[in-house]
CSV table of C-alpha atoms in Angstrom, one decimal:
chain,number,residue,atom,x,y,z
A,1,UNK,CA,15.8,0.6,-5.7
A,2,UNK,CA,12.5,0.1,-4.2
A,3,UNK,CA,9.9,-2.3,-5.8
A,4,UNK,CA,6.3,-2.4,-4.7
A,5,UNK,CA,4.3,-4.9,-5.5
A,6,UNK,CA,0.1,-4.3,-5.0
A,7,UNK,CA,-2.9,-6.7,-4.9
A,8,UNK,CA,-5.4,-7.6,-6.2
A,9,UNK,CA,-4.8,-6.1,-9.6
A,10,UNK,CA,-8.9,-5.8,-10.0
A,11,UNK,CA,-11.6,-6.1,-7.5
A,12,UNK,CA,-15.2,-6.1,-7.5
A,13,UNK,CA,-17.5,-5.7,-4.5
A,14,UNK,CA,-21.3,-5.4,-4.1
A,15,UNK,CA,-22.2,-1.8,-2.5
A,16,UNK,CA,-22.3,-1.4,0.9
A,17,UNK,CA,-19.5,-4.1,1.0
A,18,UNK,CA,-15.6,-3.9,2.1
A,19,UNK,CA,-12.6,-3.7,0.2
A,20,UNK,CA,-9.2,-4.7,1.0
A,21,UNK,CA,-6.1,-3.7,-1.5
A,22,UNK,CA,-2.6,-5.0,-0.1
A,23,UNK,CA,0.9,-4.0,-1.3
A,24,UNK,CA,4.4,-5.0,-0.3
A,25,UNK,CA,7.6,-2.5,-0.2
A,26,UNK,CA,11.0,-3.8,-0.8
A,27,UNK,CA,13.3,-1.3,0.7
A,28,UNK,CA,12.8,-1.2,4.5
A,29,UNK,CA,14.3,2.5,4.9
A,30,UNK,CA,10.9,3.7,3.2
A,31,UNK,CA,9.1,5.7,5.7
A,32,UNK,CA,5.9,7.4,3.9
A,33,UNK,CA,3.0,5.6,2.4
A,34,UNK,CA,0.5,7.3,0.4
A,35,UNK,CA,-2.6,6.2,-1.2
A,36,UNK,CA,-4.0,7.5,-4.2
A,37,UNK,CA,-7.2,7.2,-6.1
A,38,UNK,CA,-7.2,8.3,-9.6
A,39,UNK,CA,-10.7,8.1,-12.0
A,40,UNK,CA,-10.2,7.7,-15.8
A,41,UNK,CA,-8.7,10.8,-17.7
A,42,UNK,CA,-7.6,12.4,-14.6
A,43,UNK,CA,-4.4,12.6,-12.0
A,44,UNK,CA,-4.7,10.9,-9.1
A,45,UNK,CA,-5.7,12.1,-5.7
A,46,UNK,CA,-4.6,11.6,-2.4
A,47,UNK,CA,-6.7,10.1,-0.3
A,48,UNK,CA,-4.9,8.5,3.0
A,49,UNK,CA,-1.4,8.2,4.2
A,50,UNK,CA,0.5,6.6,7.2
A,51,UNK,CA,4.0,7.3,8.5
A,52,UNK,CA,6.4,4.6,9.4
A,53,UNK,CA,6.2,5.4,13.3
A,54,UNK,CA,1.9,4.5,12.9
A,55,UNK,CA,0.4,1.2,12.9
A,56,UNK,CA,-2.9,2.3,11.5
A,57,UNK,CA,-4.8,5.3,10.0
A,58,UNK,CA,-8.1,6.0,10.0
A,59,UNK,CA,-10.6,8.4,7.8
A,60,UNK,CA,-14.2,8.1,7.9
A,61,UNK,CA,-14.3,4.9,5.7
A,62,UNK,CA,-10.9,4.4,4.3
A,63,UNK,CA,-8.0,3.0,6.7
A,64,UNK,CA,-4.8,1.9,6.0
A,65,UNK,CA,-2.4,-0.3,8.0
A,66,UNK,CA,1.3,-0.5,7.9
A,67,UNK,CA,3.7,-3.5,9.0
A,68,UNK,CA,7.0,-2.6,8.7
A,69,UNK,CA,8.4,-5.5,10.0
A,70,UNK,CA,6.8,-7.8,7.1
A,71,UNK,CA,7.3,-4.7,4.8
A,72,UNK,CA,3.3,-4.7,3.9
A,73,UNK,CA,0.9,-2.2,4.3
A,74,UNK,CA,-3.1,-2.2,3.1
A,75,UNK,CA,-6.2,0.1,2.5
A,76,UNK,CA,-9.4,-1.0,3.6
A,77,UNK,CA,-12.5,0.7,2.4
A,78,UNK,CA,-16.2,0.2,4.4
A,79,UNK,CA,-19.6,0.5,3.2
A,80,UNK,CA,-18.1,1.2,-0.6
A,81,UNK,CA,-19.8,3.4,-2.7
A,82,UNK,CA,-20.5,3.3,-6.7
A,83,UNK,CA,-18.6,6.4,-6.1
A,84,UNK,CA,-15.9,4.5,-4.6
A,85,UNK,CA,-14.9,3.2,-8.0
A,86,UNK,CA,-11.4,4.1,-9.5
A,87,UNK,CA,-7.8,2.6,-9.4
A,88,UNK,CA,-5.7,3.1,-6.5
A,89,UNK,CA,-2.6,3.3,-6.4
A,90,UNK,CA,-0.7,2.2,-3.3
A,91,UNK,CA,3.2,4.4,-3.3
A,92,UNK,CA,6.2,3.9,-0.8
A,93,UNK,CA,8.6,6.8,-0.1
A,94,UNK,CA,12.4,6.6,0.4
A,95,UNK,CA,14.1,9.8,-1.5
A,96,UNK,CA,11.4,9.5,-4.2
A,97,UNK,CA,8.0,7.8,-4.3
A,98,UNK,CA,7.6,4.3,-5.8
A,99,UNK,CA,4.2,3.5,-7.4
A,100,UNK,CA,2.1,0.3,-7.3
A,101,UNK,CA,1.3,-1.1,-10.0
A,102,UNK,CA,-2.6,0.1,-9.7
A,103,UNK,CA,-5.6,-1.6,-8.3
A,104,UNK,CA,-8.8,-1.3,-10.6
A,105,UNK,CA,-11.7,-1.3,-8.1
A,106,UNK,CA,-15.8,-1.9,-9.3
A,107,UNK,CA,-18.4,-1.1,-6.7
A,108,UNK,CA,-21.3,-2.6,-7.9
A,109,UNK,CA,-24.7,-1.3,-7.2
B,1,UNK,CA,-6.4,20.6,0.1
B,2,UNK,CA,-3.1,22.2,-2.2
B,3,UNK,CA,-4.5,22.6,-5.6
B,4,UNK,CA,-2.0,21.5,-8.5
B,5,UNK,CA,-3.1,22.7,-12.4
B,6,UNK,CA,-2.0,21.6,-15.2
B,7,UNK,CA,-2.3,23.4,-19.1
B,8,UNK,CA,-3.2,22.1,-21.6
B,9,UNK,CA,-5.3,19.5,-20.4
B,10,UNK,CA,-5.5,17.8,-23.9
B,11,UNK,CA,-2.8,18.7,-26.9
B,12,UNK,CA,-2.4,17.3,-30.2
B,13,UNK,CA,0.6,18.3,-32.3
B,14,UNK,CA,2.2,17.1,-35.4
B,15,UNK,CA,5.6,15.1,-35.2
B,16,UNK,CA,8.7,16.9,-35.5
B,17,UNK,CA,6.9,19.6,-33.1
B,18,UNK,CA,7.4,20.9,-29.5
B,19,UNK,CA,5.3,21.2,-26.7
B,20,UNK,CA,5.2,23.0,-23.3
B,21,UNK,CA,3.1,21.9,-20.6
B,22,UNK,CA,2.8,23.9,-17.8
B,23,UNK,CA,2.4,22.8,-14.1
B,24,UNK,CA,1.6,25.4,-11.3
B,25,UNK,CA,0.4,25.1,-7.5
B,26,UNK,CA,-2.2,27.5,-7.0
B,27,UNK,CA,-2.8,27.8,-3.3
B,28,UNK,CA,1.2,26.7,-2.0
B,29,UNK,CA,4.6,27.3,-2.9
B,30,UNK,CA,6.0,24.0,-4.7
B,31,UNK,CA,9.6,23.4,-3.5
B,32,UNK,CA,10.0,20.2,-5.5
B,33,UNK,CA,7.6,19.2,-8.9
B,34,UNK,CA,8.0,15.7,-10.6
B,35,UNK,CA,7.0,15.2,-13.7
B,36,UNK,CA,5.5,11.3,-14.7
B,37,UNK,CA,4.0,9.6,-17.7
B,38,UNK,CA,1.2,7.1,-17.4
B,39,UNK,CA,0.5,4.6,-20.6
B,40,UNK,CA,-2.8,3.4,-20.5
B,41,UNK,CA,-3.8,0.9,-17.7
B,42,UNK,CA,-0.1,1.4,-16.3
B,43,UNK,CA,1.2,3.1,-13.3
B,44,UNK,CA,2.7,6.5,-13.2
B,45,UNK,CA,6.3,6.3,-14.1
B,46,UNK,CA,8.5,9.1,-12.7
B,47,UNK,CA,10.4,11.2,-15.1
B,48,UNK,CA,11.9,14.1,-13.6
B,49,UNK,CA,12.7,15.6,-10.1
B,50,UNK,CA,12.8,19.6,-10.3
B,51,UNK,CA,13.8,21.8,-7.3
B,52,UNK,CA,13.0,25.4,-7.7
B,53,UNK,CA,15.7,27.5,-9.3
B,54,UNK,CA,18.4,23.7,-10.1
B,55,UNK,CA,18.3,21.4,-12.4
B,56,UNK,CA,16.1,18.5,-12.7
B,57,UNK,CA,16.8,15.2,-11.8
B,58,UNK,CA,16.0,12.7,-14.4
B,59,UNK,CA,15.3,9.0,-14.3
B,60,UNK,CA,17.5,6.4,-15.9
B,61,UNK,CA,16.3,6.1,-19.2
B,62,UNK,CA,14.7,9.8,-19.9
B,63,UNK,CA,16.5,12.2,-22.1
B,64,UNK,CA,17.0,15.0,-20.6
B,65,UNK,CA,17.5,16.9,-24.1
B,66,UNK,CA,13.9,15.6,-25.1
B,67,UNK,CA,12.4,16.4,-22.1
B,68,UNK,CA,13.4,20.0,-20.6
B,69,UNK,CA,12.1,21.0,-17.8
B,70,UNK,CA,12.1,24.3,-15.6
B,71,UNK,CA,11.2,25.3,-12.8
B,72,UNK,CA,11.5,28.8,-12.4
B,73,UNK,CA,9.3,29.6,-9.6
B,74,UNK,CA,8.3,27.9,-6.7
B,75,UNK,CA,4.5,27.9,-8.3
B,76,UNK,CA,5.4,27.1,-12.2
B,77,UNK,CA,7.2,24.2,-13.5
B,78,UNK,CA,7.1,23.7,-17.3
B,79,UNK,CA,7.7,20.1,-19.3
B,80,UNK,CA,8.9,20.8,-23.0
B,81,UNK,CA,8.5,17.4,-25.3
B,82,UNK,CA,10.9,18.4,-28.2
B,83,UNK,CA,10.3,17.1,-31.6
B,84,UNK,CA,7.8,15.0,-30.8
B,85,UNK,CA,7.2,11.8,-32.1
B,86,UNK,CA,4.6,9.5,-32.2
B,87,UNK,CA,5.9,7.5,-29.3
B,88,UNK,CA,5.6,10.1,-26.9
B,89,UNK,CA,1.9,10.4,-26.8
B,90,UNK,CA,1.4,9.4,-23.4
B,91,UNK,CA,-0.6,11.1,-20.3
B,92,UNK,CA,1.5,13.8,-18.6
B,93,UNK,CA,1.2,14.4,-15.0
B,94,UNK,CA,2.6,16.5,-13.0
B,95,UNK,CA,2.9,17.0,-9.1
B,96,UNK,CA,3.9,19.2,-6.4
B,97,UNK,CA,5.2,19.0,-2.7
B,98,UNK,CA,5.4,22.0,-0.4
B,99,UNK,CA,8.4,23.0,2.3
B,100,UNK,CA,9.4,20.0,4.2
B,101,UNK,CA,6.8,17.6,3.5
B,102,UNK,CA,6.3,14.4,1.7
B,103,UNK,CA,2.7,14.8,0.4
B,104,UNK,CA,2.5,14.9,-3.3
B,105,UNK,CA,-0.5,17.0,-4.6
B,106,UNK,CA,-0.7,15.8,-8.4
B,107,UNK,CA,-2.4,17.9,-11.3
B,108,UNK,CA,-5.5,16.6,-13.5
B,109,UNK,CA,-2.4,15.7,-16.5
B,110,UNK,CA,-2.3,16.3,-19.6
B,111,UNK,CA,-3.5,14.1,-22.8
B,112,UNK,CA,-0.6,14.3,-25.3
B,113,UNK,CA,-1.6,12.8,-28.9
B,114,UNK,CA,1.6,13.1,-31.2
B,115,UNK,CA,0.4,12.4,-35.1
């Protein structure tokens, strides 16, 4: 089955600063990549995804890339936000979705 | 954005109990709902693949006669913990995805506390 594997598992970043979260998929015929953010006590939210036929996604201040060939695809969040802090969760879809393991992210003010 | 609720938000119930917890899209129809569990500071584990009006699909290791789900309607999925046990207290979370799409919406889960 698919395994993804995300990085780092925590992160800390002075405001106004950029964050990068990185996460590796096993199972090359996965073709959907969601990101989620979720904040303590509640489910998570989608917040960007990419398709396998995209190299890059952009929304205001969150991107994400996808390699398919090296089976890796990252967010990158600019000019973060106290606001900005929550774990994301990176996902692959092949059939069903497959979960990071959850990236704990501190925007520090 | 699709809206997903979830009821009760919170639930405590004595062991030996069951509980229902409900899962509806408000604003779409929901032609598939999973159903995960989250341990805290852990990912979200997939339990349970329903498709309106079959049977859900359940991951290796879930029992299915623990666990029932339904999903009767494409806006109403329900997740009944039978005779609860301690162990079960978990978060609950469900999630919905619409007519030939991949996007997940997910509900705001449910806090189940089994004494």
């Amino acid at each position: 089955g698919e395994n993804v594997e995300q990085h780092p598992s925590t992160l800390s970043v002075q405001e106004g600063d950029s964050a990068v979260i990185k996460c590796t998929y096993s199972d090359s015929a996965s073709n959907y990549f969601p990101w989620y953010k979720q904040e303590l006590g509640k489910g998570p939210q989608l917040i960007i995804d990419i398709r396998s036929n995209v190299g890059e996604k952009k929304d205001q201040r969150i991107a994400v890339t996808l390699n398919k060939t090296a089976k890796h695809f990252s967010l990158h969040i600019t000019e973060t936000q106290p606001e900005d802090s929550a774990v994301y969760f990176c996902a692959a879809l092949y059939q069903k979705v497959t979960f990071g393991t959850g990236t704990k992210l501190q925007v520090i003010p | 954005g699709a809206v997903v609720s979830q009821h009760p938000s919170r639930v405590i119930c004595k062991s030996g109990t069951s509980v229902k917890i409900e899962c509806r899209s408000l604003d779409f129809q929901a032609t598939t709902m999973f159903w995960y569990r989250q341990f805290p500071k852990q990912s979200l584990m997939l339990m349970a693949t329903s498709n309106e009006g079959s049977k859900a699909t359940y991951e290796q290791g879930v029992e299915k006669d623990k666990f029932l789900i339904n999903h009767a309607s494409l806006t109403l999925s329900t997740l009944t913990v039978t005779s609860a046990h301690p162990e079960d207290s978990s978060f609950y979370i469900c999630s919905a995805s619409g007519w030939e799409t991949y996007e997940q919406y997910f509900g705001p889960g449910t806090r189940l506390t089994v004494t």
